[in-house]
CSV table of C-alpha atoms in Angstrom, one decimal:
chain,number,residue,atom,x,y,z
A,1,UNK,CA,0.0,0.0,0.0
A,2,UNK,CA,3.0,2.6,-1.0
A,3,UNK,CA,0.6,5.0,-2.6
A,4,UNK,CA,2.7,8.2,-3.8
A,5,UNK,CA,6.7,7.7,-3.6
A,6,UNK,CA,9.4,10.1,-4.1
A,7,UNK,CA,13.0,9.5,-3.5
A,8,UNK,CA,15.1,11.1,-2.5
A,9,UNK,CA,14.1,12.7,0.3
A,10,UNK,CA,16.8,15.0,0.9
A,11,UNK,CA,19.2,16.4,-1.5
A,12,UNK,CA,21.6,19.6,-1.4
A,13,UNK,CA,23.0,20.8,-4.3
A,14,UNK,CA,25.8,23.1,-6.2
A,15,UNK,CA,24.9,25.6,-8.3
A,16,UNK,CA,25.3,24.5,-11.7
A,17,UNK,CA,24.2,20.7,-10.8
A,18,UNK,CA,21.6,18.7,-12.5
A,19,UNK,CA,19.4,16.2,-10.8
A,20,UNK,CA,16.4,14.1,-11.2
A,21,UNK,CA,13.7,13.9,-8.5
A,22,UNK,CA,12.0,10.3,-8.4
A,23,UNK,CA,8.2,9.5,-8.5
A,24,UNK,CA,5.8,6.6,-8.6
A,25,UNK,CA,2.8,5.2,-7.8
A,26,UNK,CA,1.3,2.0,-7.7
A,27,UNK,CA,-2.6,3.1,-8.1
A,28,UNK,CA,-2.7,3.2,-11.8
A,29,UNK,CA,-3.4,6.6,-12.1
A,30,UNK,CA,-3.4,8.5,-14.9
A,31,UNK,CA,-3.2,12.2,-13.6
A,32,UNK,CA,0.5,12.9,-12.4
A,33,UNK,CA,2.0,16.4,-11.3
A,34,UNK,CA,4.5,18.1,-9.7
A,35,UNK,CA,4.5,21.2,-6.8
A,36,UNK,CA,6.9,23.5,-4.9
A,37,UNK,CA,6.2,24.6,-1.9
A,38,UNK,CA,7.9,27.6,-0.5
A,39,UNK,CA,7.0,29.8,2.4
A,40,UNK,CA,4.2,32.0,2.1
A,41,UNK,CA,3.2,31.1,-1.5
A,42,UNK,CA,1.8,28.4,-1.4
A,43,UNK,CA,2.1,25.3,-3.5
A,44,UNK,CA,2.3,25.9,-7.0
A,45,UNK,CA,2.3,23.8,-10.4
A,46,UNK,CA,5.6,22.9,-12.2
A,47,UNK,CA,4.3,20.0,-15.1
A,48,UNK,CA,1.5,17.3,-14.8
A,49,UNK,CA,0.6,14.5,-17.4
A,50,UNK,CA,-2.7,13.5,-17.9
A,51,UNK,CA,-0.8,10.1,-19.3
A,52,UNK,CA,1.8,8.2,-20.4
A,53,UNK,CA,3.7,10.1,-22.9
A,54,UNK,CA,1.8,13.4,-22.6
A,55,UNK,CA,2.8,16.2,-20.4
A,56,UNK,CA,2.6,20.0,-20.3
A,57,UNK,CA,3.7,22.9,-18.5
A,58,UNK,CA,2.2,24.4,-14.8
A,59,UNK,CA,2.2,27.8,-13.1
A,60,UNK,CA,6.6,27.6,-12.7
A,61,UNK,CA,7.9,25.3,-15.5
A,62,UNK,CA,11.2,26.9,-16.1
A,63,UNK,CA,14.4,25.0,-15.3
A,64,UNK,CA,12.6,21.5,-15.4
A,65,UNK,CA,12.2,19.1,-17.6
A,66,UNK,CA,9.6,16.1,-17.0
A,67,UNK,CA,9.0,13.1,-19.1
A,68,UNK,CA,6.1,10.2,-18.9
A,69,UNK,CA,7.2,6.8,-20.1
A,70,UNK,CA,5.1,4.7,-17.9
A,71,UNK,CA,1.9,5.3,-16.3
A,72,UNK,CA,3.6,4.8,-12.7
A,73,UNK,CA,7.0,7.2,-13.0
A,74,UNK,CA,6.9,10.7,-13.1
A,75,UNK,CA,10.6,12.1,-12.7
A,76,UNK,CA,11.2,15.5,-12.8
A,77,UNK,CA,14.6,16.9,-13.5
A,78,UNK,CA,16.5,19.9,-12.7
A,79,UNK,CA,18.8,21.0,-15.9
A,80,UNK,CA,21.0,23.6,-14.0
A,81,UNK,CA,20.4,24.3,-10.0
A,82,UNK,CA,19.9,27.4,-9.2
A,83,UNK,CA,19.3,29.0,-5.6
A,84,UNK,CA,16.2,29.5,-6.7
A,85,UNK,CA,14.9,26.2,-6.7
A,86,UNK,CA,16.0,25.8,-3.2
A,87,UNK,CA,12.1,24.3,-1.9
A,88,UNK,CA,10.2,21.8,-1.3
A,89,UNK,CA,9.2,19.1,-4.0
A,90,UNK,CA,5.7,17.2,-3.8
A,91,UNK,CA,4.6,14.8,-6.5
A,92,UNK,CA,0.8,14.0,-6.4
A,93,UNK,CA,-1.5,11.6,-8.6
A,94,UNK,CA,-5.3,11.3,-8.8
A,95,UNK,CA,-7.4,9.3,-11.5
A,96,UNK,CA,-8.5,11.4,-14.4
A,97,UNK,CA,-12.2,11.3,-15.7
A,98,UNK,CA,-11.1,14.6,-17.9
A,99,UNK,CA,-11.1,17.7,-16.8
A,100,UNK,CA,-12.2,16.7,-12.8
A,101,UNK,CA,-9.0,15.1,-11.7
A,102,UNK,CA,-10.5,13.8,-8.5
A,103,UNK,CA,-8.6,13.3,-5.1
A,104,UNK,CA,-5.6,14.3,-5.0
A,105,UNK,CA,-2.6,12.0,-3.6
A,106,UNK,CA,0.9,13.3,-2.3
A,107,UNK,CA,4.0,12.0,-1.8
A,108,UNK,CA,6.0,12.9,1.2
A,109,UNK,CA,8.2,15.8,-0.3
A,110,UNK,CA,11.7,16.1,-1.0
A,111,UNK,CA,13.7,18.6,0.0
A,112,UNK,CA,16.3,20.4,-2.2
A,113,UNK,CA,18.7,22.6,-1.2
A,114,UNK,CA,20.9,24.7,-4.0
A,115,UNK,CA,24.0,26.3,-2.6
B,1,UNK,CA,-6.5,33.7,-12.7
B,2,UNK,CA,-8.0,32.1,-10.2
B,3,UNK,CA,-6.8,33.2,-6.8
B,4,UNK,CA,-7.3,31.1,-3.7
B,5,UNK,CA,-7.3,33.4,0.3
B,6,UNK,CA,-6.9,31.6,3.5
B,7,UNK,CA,-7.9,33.8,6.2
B,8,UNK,CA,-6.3,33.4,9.0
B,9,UNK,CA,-3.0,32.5,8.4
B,10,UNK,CA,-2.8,31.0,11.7
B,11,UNK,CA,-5.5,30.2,14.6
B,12,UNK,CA,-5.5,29.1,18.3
B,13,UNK,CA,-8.2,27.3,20.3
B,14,UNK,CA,-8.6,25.4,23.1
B,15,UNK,CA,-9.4,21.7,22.9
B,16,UNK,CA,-13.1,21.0,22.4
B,17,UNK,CA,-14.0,24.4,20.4
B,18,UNK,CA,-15.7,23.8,17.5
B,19,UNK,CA,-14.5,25.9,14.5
B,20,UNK,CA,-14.4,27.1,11.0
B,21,UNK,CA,-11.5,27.6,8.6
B,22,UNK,CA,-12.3,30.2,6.0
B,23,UNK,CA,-11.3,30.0,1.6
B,24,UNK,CA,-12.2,32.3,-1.1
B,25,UNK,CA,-11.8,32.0,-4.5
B,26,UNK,CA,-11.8,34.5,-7.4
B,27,UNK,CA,-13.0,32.7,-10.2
B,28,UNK,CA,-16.1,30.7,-9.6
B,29,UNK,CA,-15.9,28.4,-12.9
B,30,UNK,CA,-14.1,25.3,-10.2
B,31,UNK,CA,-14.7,21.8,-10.9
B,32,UNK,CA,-14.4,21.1,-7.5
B,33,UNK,CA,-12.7,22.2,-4.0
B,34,UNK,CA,-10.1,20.3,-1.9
B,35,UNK,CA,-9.6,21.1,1.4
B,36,UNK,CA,-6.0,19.2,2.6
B,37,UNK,CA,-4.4,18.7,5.9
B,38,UNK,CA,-0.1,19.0,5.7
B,39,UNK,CA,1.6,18.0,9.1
B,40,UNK,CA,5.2,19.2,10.2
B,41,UNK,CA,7.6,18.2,7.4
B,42,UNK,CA,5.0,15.6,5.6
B,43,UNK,CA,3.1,15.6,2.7
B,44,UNK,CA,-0.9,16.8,2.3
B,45,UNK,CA,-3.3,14.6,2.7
B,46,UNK,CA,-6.8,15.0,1.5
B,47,UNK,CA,-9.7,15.4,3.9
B,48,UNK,CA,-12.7,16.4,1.4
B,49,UNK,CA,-13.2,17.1,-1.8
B,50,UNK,CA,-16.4,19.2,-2.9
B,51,UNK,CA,-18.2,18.9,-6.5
B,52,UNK,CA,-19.1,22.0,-8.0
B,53,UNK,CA,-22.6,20.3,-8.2
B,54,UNK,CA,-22.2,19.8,-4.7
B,55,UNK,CA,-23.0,22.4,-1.6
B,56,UNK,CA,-20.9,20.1,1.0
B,57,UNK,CA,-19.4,17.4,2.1
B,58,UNK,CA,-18.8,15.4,6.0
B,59,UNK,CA,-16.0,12.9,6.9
B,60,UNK,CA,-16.6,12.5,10.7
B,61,UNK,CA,-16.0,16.0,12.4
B,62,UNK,CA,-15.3,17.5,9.4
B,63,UNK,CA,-18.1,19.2,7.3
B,64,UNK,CA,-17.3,21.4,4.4
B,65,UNK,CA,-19.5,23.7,2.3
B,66,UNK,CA,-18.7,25.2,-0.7
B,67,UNK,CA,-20.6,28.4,-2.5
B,68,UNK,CA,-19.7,29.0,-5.6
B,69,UNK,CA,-21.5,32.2,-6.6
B,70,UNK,CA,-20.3,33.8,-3.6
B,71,UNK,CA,-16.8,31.9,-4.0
B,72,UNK,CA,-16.4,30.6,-0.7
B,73,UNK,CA,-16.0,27.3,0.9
B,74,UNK,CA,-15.7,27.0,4.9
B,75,UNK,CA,-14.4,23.6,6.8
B,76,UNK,CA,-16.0,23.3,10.2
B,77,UNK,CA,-14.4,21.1,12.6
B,78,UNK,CA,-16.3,19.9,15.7
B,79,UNK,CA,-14.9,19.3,18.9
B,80,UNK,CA,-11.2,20.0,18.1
B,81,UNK,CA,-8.4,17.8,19.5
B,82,UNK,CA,-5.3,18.3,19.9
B,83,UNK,CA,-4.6,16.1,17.1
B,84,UNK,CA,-5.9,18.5,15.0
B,85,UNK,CA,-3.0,20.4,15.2
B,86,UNK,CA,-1.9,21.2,11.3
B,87,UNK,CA,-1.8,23.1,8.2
B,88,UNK,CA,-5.4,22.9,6.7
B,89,UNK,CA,-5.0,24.0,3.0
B,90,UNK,CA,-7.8,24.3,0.6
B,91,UNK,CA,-6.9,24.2,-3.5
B,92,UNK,CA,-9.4,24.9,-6.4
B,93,UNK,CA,-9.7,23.0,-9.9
B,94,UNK,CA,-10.6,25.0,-12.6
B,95,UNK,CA,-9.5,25.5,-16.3
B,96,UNK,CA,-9.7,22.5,-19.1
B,97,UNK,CA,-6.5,21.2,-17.6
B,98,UNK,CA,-6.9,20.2,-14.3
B,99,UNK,CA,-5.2,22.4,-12.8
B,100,UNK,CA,-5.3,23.5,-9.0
B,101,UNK,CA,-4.8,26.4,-7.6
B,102,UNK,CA,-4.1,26.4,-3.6
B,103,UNK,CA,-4.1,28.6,-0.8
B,104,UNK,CA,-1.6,29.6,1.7
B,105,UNK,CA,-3.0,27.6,4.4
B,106,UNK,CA,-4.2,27.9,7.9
B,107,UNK,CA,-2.1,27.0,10.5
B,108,UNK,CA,-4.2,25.4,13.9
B,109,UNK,CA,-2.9,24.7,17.0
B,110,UNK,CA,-5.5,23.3,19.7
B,111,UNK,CA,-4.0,23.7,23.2
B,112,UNK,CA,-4.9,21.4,25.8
């Protein structure tokens, strides 16, 4: 029953640095996305996929890159750290019946830290 | 764009109050309303989601209305505990993509 699972946890990082943030989830759902949260804004969008192999831009897109191979994985890569993408990282599914995506599930967060 | 208000950003009571947890929303096309609970350090988890056919929705001591033409929804909680203690965020779906917009939160502490 692992639901929503994003590794790693923890990561700091140089400037300059690429990485790739890990999701998956074992619901079969089709709706995948990605959030930052930082203090007092909130959580907003980066990219979601409404399936495999389709996927589109949020609310704060630039500097990632996401790609959907599979219905369960939903990585989301970093190109070039910057300091601003020092923040919190949640990955979230729900099932899709078009435009309502239903309940939303999230992953415990992983925290990024760009020196 | 819509625009999602948590007022207030943080709230005190003492345990056994019952109370309400205010969100607004600026554009009243939603598909439905969310309203999440986020603990220290941990991930959201969702508590209630509203229809926009819907006027509200009850999981135990949790009721939540929504209003659309007014853009509001409220979560009441009955007889707070100190578990209760959390972030209670609400997020709106609108737009043809599914995309949801959230709020700042409410932060609660219920004091013994």
């Amino acid at each position: 029953n692992a639901g929503v699972t994003q590794t790693p946890k923890f990561q700091v990082l140089k400037t300059g640095q690429s990485m790739t943030l890990q999701c998956a989830q074992d619901m079969n759902h089709e709706y995948m996305s990605w959030y930052r949260q930082d203090p007092g804004m909130g959580l907003r969008l980066i990219h979601y996929s409404v399936g495999a192999g389709i996927t589109d831009q949020g609310e704060v897109p630039n500097g990632y890159n996401v790609s959907r191979s599979t219905t369960e994985d939903f990585p989301l890569r970093l190109l070039s750290a910057a300091p601003s993408q020092t923040s919190v990282y949640f990955c979230a599914s729900s099932y899709s019946t078009g435009a309502n995506t239903g309940e939303l599930f999230f992953g415990e967060g992983s925290r990024l830290t760009v020196l | 764009k819509q625009e999602v208000t948590q007022i207030p950003a943080a709230l005190s009571v003492p345990e056994g109050e019952n109370l309400v947890l205010n969100c607004s929303f600026t554009d009243s096309a939603i598909y439905n309303l969310q309203w999440f609970r986020q603990d220290p350090g941990k991930g959201l988890t969702s508590l209630l989601l509203i229809q926009s056919s819907q006027r509200e929705q009850t999981s135990g001591r949790l009721n939540a209305s929504l209003d659309k033409s007014s853009g509001r929804s409220t979560l009441y909680i009955a007889a707070s505990q100190p578990g209760d203690s959390a972030t209670y965020l609400c997020a709106a779906t609108t737009g043809t993509a599914s995309k949801l917009t959230f709020g700042t939160g409410t932060r609660l502490q219920v004091t013994l």
